[in-house]
PDB file of C-alpha atoms and ligand atoms in Angstrom:
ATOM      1  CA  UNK Y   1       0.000   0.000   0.000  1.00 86.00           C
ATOM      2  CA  UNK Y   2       1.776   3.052  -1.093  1.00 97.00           C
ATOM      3  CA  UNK Y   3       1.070   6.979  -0.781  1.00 98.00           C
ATOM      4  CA  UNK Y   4       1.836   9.196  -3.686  1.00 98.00           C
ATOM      5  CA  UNK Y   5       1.908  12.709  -2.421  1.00 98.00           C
ATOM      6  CA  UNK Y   6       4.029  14.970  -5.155  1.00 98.00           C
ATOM      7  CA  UNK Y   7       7.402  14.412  -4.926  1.00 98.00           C
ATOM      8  CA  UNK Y   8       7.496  11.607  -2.107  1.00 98.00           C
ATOM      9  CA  UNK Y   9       5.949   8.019  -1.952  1.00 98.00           C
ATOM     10  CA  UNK Y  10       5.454   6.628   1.432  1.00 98.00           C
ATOM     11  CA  UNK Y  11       5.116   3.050   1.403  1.00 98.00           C
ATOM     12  CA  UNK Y  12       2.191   2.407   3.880  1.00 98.00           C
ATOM     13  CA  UNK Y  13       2.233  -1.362   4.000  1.00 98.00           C
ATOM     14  CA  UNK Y  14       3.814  -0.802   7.594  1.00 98.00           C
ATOM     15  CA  UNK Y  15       2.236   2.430  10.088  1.00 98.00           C
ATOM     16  CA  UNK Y  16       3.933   5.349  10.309  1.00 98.00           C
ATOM     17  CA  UNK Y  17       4.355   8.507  12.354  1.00 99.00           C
ATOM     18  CA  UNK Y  18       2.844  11.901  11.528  1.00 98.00           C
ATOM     19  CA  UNK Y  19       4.436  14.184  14.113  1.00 98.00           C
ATOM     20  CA  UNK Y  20       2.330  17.429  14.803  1.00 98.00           C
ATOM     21  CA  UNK Y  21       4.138  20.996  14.406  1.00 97.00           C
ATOM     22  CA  UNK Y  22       1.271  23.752  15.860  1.00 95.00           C
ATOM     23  CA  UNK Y  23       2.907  27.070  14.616  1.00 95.00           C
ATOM     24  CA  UNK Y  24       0.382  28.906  17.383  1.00 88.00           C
ATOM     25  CA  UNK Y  25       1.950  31.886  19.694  1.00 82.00           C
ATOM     26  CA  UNK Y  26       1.037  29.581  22.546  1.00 69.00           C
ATOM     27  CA  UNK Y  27       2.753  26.441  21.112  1.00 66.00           C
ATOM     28  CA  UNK Y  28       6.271  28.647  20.392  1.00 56.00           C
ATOM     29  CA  UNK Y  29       5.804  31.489  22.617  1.00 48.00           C
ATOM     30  CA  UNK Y  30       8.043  33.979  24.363  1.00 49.00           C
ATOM     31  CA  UNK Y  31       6.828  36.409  21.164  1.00 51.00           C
ATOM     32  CA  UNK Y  32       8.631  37.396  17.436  1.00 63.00           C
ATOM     33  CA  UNK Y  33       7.914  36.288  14.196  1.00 70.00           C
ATOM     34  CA  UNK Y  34      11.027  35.354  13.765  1.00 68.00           C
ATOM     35  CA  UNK Y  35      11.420  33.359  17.222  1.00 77.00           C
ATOM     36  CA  UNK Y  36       8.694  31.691  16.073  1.00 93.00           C
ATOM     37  CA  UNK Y  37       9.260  30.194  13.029  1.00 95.00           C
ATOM     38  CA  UNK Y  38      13.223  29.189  14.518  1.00 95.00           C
ATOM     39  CA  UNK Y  39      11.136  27.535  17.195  1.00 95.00           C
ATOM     40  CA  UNK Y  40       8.830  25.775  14.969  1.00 96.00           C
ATOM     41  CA  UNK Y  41      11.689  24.833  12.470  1.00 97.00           C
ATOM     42  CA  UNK Y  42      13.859  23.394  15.214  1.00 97.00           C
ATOM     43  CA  UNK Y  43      11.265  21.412  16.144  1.00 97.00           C
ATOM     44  CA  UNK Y  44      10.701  19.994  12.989  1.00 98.00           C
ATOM     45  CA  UNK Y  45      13.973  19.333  12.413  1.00 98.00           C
ATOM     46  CA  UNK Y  46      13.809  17.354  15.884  1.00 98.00           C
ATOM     47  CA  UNK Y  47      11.089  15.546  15.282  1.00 98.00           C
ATOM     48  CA  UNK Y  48      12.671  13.437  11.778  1.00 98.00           C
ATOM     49  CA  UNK Y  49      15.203  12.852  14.143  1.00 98.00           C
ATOM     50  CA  UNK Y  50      12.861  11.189  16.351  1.00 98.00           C
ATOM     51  CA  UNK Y  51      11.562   9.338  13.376  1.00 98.00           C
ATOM     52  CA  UNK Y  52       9.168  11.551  12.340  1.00 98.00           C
ATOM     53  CA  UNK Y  53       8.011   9.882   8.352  1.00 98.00           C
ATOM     54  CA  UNK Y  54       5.336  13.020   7.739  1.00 98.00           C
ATOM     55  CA  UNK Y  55       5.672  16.474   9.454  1.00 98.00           C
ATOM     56  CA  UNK Y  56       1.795  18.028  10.091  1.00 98.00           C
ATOM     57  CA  UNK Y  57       1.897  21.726  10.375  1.00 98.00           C
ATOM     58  CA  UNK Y  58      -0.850  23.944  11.446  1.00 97.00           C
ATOM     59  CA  UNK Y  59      -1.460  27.691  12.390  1.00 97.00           C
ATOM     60  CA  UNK Y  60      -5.039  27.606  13.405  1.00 96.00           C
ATOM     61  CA  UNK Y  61      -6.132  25.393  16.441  1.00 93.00           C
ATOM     62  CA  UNK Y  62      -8.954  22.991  15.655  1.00 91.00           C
ATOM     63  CA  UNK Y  63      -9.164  22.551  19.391  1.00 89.00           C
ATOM     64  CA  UNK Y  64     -12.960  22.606  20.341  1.00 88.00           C
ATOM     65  CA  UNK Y  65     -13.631  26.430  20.640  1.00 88.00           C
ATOM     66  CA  UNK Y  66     -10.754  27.443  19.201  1.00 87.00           C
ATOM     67  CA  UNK Y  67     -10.708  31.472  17.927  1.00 90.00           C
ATOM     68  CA  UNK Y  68     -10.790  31.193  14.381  1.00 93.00           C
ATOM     69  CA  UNK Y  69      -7.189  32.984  12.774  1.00 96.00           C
ATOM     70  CA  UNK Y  70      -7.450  35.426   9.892  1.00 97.00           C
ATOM     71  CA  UNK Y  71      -5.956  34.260   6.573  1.00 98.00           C
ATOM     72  CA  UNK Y  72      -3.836  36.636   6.902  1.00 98.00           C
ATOM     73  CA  UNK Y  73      -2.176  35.905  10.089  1.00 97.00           C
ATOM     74  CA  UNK Y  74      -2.404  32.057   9.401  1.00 97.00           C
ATOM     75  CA  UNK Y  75      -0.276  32.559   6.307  1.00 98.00           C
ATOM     76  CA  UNK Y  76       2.574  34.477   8.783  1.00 97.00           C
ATOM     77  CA  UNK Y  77       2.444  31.972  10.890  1.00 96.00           C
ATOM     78  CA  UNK Y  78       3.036  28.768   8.371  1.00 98.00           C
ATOM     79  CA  UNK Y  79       4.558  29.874   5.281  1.00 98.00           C
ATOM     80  CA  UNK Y  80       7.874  30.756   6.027  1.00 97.00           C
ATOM     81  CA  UNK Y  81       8.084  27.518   8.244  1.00 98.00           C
ATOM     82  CA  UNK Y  82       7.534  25.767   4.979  1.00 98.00           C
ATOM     83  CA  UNK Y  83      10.019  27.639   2.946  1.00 98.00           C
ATOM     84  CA  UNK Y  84      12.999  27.048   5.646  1.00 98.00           C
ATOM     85  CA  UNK Y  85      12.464  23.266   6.105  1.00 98.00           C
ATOM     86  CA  UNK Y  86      12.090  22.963   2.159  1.00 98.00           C
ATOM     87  CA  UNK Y  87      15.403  24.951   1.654  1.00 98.00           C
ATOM     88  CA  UNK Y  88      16.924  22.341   3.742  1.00 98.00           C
ATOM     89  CA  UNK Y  89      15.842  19.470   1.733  1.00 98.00           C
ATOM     90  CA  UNK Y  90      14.210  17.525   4.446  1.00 98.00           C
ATOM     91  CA  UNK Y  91      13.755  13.687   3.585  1.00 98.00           C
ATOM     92  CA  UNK Y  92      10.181  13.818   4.688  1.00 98.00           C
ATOM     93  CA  UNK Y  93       6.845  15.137   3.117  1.00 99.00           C
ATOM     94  CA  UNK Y  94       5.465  18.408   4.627  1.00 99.00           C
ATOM     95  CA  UNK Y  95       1.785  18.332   5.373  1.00 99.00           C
ATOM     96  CA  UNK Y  96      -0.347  21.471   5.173  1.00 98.00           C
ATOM     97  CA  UNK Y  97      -3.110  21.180   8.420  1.00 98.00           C
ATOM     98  CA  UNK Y  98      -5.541  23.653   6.807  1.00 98.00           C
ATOM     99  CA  UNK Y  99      -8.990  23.896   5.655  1.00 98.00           C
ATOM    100  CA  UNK Y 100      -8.324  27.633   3.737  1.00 98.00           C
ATOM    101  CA  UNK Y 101      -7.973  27.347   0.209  1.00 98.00           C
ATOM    102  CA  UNK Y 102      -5.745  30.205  -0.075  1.00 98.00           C
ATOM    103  CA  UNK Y 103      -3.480  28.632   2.757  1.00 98.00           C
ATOM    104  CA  UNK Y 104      -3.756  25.289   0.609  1.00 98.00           C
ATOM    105  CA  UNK Y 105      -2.307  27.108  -2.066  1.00 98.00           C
ATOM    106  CA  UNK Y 106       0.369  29.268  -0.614  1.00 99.00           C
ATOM    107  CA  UNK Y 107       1.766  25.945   0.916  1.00 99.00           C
ATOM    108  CA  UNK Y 108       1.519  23.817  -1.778  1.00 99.00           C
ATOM    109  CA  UNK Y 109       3.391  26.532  -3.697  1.00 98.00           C
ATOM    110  CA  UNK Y 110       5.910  27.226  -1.352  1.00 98.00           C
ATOM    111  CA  UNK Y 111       6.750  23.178  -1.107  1.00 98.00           C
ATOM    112  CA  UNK Y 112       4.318  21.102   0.717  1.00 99.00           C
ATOM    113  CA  UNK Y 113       3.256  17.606  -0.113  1.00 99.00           C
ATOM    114  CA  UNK Y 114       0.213  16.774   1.466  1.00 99.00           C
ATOM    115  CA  UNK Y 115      -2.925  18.688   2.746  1.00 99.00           C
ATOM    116  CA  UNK Y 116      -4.576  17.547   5.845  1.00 98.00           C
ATOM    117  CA  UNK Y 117      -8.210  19.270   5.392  1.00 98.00           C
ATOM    118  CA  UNK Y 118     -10.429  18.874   8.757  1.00 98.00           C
ATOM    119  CA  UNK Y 119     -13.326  19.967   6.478  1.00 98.00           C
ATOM    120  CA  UNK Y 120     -12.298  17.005   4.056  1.00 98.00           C
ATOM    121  CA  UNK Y 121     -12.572  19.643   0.607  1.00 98.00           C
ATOM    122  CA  UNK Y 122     -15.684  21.380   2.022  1.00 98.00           C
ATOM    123  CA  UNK Y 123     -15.033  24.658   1.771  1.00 97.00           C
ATOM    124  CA  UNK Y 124     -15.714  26.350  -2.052  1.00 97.00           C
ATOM    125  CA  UNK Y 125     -11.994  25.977  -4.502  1.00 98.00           C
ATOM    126  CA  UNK Y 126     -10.798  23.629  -2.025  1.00 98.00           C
ATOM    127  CA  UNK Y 127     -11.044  20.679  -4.186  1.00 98.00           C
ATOM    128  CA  UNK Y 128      -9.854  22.696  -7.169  1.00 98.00           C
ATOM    129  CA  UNK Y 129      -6.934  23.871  -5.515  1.00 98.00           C
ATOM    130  CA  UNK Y 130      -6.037  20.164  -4.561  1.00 98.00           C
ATOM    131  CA  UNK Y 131      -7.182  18.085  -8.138  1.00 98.00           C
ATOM    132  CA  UNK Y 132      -4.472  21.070  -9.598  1.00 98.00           C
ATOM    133  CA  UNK Y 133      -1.464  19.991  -7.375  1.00 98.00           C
ATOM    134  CA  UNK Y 134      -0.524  16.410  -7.293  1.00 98.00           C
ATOM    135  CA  UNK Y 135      -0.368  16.742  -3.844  1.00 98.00           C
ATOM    136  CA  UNK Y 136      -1.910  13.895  -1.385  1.00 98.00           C
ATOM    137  CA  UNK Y 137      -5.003  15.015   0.555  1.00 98.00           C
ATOM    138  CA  UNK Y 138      -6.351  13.664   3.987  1.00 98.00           C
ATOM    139  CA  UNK Y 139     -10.139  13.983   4.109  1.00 98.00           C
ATOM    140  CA  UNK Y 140     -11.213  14.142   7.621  1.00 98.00           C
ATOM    141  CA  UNK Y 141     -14.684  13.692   9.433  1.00 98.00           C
ATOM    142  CA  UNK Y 142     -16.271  16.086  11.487  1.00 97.00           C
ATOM    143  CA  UNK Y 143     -19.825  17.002  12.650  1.00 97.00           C
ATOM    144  CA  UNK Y 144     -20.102  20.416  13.081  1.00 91.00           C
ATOM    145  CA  UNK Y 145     -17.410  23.365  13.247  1.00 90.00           C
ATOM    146  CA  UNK Y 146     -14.575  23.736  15.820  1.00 88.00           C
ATOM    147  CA  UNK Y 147     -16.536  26.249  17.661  1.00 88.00           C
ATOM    148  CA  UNK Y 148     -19.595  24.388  17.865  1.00 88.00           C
ATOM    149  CA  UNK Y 149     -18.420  20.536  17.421  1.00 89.00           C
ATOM    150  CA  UNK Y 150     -18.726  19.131  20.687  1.00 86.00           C
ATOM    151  CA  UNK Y 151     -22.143  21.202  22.269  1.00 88.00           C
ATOM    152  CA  UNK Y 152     -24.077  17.792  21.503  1.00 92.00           C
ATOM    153  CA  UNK Y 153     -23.079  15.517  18.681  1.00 95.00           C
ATOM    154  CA  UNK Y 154     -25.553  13.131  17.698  1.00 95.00           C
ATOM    155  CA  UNK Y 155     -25.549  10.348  15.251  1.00 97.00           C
ATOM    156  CA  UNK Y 156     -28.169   7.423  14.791  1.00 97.00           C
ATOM    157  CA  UNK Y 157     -24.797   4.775  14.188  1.00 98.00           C
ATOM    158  CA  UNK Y 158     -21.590   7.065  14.135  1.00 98.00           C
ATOM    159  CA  UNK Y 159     -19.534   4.117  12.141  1.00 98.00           C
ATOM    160  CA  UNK Y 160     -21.906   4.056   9.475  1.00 98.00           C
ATOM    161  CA  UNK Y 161     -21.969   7.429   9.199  1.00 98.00           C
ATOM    162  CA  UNK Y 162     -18.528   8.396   9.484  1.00 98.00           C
ATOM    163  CA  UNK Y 163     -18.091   5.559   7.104  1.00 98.00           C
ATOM    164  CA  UNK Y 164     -20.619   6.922   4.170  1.00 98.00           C
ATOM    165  CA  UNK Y 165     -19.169  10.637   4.750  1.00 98.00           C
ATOM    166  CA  UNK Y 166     -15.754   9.633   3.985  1.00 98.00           C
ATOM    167  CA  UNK Y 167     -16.705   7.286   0.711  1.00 98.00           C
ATOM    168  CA  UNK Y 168     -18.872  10.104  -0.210  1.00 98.00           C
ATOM    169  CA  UNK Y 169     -15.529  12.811   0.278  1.00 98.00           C
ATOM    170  CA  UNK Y 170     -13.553   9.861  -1.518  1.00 98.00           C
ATOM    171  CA  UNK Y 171     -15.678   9.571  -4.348  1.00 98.00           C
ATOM    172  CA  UNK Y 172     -15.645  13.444  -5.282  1.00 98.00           C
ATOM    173  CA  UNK Y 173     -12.243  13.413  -4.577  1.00 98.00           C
ATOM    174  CA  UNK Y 174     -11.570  10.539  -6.891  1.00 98.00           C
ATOM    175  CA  UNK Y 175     -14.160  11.880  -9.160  1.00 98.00           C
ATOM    176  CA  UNK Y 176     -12.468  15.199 -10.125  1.00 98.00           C
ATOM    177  CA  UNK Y 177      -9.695  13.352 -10.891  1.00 98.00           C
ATOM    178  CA  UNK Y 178      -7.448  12.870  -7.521  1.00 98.00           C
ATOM    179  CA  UNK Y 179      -5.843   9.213  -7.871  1.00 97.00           C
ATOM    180  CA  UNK Y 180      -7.326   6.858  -4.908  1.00 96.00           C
ATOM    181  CA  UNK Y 181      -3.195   6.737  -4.332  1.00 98.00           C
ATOM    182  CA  UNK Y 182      -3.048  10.063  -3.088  1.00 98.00           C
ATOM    183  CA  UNK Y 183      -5.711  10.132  -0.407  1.00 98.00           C
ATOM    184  CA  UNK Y 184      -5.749   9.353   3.040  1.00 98.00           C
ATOM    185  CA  UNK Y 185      -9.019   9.159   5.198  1.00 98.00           C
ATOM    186  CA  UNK Y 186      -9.458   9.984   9.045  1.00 98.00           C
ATOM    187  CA  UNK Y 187     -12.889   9.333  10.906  1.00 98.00           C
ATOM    188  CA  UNK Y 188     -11.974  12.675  12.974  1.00 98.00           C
ATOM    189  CA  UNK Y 189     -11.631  11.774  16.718  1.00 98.00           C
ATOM    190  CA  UNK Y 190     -13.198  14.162  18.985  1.00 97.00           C
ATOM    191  CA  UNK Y 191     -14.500  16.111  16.550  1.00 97.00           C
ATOM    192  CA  UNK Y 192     -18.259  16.512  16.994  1.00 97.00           C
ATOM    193  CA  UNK Y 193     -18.353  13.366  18.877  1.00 97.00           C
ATOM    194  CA  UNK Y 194     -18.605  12.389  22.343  1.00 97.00           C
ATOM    195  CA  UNK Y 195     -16.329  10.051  25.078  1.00 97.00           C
ATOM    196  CA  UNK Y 196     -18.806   6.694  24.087  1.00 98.00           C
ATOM    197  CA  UNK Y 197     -18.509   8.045  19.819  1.00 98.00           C
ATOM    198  CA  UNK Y 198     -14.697   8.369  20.065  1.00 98.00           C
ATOM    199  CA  UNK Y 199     -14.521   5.016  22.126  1.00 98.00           C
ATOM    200  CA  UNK Y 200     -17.240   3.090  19.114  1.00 98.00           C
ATOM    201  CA  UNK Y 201     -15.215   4.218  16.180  1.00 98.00           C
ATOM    202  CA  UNK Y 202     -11.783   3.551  17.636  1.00 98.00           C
ATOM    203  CA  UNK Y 203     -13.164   0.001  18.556  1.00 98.00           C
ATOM    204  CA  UNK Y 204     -14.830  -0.540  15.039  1.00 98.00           C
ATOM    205  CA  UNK Y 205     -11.680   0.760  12.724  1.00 98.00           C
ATOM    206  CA  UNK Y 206     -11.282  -2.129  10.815  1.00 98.00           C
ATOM    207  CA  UNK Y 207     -14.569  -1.122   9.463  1.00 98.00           C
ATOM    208  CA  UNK Y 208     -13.496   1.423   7.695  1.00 98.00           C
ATOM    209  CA  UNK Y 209     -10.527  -0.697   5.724  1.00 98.00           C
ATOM    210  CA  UNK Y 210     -13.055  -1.471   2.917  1.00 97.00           C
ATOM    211  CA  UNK Y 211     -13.125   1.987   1.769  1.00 98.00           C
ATOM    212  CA  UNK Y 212      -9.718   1.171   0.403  1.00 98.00           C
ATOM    213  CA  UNK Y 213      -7.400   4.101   1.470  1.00 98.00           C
ATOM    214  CA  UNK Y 214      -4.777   4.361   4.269  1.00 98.00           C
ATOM    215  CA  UNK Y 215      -6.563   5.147   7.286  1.00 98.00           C
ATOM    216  CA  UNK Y 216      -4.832   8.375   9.451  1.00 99.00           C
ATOM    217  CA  UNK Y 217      -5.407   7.885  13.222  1.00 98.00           C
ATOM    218  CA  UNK Y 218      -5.221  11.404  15.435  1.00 98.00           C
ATOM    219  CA  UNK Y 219      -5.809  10.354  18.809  1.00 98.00           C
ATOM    220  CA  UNK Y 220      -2.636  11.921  20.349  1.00 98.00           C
ATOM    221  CA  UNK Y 221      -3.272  13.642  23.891  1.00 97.00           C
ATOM    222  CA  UNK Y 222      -6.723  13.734  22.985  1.00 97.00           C
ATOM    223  CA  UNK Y 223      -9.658  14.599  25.779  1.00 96.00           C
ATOM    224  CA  UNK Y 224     -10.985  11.021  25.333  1.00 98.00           C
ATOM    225  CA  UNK Y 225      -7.853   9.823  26.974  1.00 98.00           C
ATOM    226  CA  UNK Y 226      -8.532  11.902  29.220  1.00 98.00           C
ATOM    227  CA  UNK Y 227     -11.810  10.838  30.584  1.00 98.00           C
ATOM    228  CA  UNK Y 228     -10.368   6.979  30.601  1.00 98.00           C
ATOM    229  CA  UNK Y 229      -7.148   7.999  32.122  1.00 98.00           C
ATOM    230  CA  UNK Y 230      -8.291  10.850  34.560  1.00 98.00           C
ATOM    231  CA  UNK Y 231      -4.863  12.822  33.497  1.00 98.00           C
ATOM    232  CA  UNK Y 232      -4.437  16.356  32.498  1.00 97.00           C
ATOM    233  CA  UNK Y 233      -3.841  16.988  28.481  1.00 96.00           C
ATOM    234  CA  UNK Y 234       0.322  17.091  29.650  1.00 96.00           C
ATOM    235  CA  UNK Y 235       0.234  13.783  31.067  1.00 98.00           C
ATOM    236  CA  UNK Y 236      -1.475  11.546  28.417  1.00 98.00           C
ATOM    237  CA  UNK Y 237       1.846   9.769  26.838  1.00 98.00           C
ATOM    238  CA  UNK Y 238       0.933   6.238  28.056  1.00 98.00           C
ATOM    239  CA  UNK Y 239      -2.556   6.731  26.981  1.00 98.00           C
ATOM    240  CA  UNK Y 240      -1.509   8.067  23.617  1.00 98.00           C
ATOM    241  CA  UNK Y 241       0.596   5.403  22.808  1.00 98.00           C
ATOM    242  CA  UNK Y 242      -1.495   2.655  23.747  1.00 98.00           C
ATOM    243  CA  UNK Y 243      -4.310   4.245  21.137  1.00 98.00           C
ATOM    244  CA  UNK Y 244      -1.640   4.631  18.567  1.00 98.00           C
ATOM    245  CA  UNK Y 245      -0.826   1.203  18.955  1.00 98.00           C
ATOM    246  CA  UNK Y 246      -4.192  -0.336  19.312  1.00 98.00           C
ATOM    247  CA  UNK Y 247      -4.904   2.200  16.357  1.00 98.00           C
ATOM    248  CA  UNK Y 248      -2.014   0.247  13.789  1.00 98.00           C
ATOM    249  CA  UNK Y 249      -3.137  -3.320  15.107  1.00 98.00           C
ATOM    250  CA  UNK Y 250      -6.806  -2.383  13.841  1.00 98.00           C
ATOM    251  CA  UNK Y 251      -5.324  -1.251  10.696  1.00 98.00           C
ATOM    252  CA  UNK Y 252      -4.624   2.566  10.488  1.00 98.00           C
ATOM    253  CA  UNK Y 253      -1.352   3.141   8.679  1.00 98.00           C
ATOM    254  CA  UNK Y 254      -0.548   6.601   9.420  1.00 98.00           C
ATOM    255  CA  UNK Y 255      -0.527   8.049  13.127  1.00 99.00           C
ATOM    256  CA  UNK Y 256      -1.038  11.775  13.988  1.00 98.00           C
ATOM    257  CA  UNK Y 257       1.057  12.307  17.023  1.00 98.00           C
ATOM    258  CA  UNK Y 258       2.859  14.632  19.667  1.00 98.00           C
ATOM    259  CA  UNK Y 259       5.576  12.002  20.727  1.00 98.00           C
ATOM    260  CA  UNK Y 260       7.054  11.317  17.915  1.00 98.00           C
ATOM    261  CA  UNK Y 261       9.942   9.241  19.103  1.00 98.00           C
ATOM    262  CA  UNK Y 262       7.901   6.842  21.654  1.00 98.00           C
ATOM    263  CA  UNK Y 263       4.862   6.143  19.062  1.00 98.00           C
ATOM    264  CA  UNK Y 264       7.640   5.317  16.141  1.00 98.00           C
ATOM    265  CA  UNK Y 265       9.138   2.929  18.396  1.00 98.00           C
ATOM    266  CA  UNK Y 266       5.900   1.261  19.613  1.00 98.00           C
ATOM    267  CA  UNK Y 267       5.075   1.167  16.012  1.00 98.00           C
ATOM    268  CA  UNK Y 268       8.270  -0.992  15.142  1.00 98.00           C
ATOM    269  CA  UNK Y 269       6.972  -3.295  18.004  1.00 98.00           C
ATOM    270  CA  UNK Y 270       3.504  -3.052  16.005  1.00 98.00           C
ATOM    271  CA  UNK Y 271       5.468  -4.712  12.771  1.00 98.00           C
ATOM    272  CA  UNK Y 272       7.474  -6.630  14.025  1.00 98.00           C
ATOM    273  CA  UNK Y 273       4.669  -8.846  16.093  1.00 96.00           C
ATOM    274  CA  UNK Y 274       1.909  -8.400  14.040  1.00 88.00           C
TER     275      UNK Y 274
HETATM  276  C1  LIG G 301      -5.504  19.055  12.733  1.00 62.99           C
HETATM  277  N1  LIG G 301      -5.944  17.863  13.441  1.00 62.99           N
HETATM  278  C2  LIG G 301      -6.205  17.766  14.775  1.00 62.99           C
HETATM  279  N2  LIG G 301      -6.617  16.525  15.064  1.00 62.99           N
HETATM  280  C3  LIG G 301      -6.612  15.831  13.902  1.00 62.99           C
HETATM  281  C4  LIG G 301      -6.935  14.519  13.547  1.00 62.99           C
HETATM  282  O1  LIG G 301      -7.401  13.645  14.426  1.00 62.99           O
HETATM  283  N3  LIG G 301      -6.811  14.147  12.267  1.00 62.99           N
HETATM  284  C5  LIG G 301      -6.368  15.035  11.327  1.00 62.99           C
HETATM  285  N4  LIG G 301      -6.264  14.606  10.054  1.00 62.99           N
HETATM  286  N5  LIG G 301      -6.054  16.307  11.611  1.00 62.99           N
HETATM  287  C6  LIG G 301      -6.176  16.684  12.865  1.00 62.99           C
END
């Protein structure tokens, strides 16, 4: 199972790490632009040390009630992150966390490989700006908006309908002419669902296997593991990398993650005694 995603392939018959870089003033803080995008570059750099395969970055929280960022500002934030770690030559792809077309397209312009859309193409050009790149795309479940998502999220089965929302993303996807080889699909935990809907869809993953893309797995530090552990958002390694894990045994192939270093070596435990 391999993932074409421009320049890179990233053979998928094994899981692999996604490590997260937020480029938020709270993530890098202590102020400057400039601090800011060292910080965040450093980081990255760090993080394919750790054995990072895919590096996620993101200027615009998706946390539930997250303050929206201007385009603007989310363009500051990002961009010139992506034009450093490209200028180096990085072995790794560079994933775009955005659901702004115009961020889509700055990034995929200034380098990156992959767009990881929490609105799975929703929003108007999206899909344009993606079916013009031959970039790889992760579509990405979610009932509601960040603001909104988790005030009460309902579903009548939330695997079957997590399940026909991402063939139904898929097929448009595939339909305006995006290979099935460059998209990834993510049922979208905690987003616009509750403790008992994250805990149904992680159990019932394999499920989703028959819609015949790599599944992507974000369950890192998550507030579900924080209602079965009882531990503060800074204290949910353990928990994190027994989802990751339980995550690749059930079949998901690409893990969004925090701890880079700890979930790529549980992972190589993952292959090796599957
Ligand atoms: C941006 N972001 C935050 N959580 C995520 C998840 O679970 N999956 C994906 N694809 N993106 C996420």
């Amino acid at each position: 199972m391999h993932f074409r995603c421009a320049a890179f392939t990233l053979d998928l018959t094994t899981p692999k790490v996604m490590g997260i870089i937020n480029v938020t003033p709270d993530s890098f803080s202590d102020g400057g632009q400039h601090t800011q995008v060292d910080s965040a570059v450093s980081h990255a750099l760090k993080l394919i040390e750790d054995g990072a395969d895919v590096l996620d970055i993101g200027g615009e929280s998706t946390r539930p009630n997250a303050t929206p960022v201007p385009l603007e500002e989310e363009l500051q934030r990002v961009i010139p992150v992506i034009e450093v770690l490209v200028s180096k030559n990085i072995p790794v792809p560079i994933s775009i966390d955005t659901y702004k077309p115009a961020v889509m397209k700055a990034a995929i312009d200034a380098g990156a490989s992959i767009v990881n859309d929490v609105r799975a193409l929703l929003e108007p050009d999206a899909l344009r700006i993606v079916t013009q790149s031959d970039v790889g795309i992760c579509l990405m479940h979610m009932q509601g908006t960040p603001q909104t998502m988790q005030d009460n999220p309902q579903y009548e089965n939330v695997v079957t309908e997590v399940k026909a929302f991402l063939r139904e993303r898929r097929d448009a996807c595939h339909a305006a002419g995006i290979e099935k080889n460059r998209i990834l699909l993510d049922p979208g935990f905690g987003f616009g669902k509750t403790r008992a809907h994250n805990i149904t869809l992680a159990k019932s993953l394999a499920d989703l296997l028959d819609l015949d893309c790599p599944l992507l797995v974000g369950l890192s530090r998550k507030s579900v593991l924080g209602q079965v552990t009882g531990n503060d958002v800074d204290a949910r390694l353990y928990a994190s990398i027994a989802a990751a894990t339980i995550s690749a045994m059930h079949g998901a192939r690409l893990l969004r993650v925090h701890d880079v270093k700890a979930t790529a070596e549980a992972l190589k435990v993952v292959t090796a005694l599957k």
